[in-house]
Amino acid sequence: MNQYPLLYGQGYFELEQISPGQRLHPEAAQAFLTMCATAKRDGISLTAYSSFRSFHTQCVIWNDKWQGKRAILDSASQPLDITKLSDEQKLWAILRWSALPGTSRHHWGSDLDFFCPDLIQQAENFALVPATYLPGGSHFSAYQWVEEHALEFGFFFPYRDDLGATAPEPWHISYRPLSEQLQNKHQLHELTQVIQDAQIAGKTTILSHLADIYQHYFKQINYL
Ligand SMILES: [Zn+2]
């Protein structure tokens, strides 16, 4: 057993509900709710689209993508034909938009994806794709507000820029006082054990590239 199973989405820890179906670590929950109350005064109704996710939940997403039951998108947010991809190509394609189970920052209760139901346009098919949060997108005003104020509440954007691995995620914020500590405790050798023990699709391909995945898709983030 790993020393800190919760780092890999496998342990139980106390979570606080922030909205129906959405939970965060109590410290992050408090910070996010305080930020939401301040945003509301400026006319922005922030809420969580996705917050805590366990290893199991992330693994269901991963396996569905690997097995073609859920779309894998390219860098322009268009679905890829996975029958034309080798296992290694499939691995990198999935990692562009989905974390490997055990490396998701959503395991920690410190990170969440925000959106604003009020801002969704009538005919809009809302999706967490960069265009929604960029100039001209329905959520650009909310993104601008969060970008300007996040630090005051302890949040930062770990996937703000395209660093060549994980795609930019302007909706993903992280409560730094918590996530920084957890990231520092996360260990490649423990992750290796977690993957070896998991019912995960593409296990052999994952394990043969794990050090590379770890460096580029987990360690490499925008620190501030
Ligand atoms: Zn996210």
Short mmCIF file of N, CA and C and ligand atoms in Angstrom, two decimals, residues 50 53 106 112-113 159 169 171-172, ligand 1:
data_model
loop_
_atom_site.label_atom_id
_atom_site.label_comp_id
_atom_site.label_asym_id
_atom_site.label_seq_id
_atom_site.Cartn_x
_atom_site.Cartn_y
_atom_site.Cartn_z
N SER A 50 -16.89 20.35 -12.60
CA SER A 50 -16.32 19.08 -12.18
C SER A 50 -15.31 19.37 -11.08
N ARG A 53 -12.54 13.90 -8.28
CA ARG A 53 -12.77 12.64 -9.01
C ARG A 53 -11.84 11.58 -8.43
N HIS A 106 -7.56 16.36 -10.07
CA HIS A 106 -8.91 16.26 -9.51
C HIS A 106 -8.98 15.21 -8.39
N LEU A 112 -10.61 22.20 -9.55
CA LEU A 112 -11.93 22.09 -10.15
C LEU A 112 -11.98 22.81 -11.49
N ASP A 113 -13.00 22.44 -12.26
CA ASP A 113 -13.30 23.11 -13.52
C ASP A 113 -14.53 23.98 -13.25
N TYR A 159 -3.04 24.70 -16.04
CA TYR A 159 -3.00 24.39 -17.48
C TYR A 159 -3.34 25.63 -18.31
N GLU A 169 -6.28 24.50 -20.46
CA GLU A 169 -7.61 24.33 -19.84
C GLU A 169 -7.92 25.60 -19.06
N TRP A 171 -10.47 26.64 -17.89
CA TRP A 171 -11.54 26.43 -16.90
C TRP A 171 -11.02 25.73 -15.64
N HIS A 172 -9.78 25.28 -15.66
CA HIS A 172 -9.27 24.45 -14.55
C HIS A 172 -8.46 25.31 -13.58
ZN ZN B 1 -9.97 19.93 -14.74
#
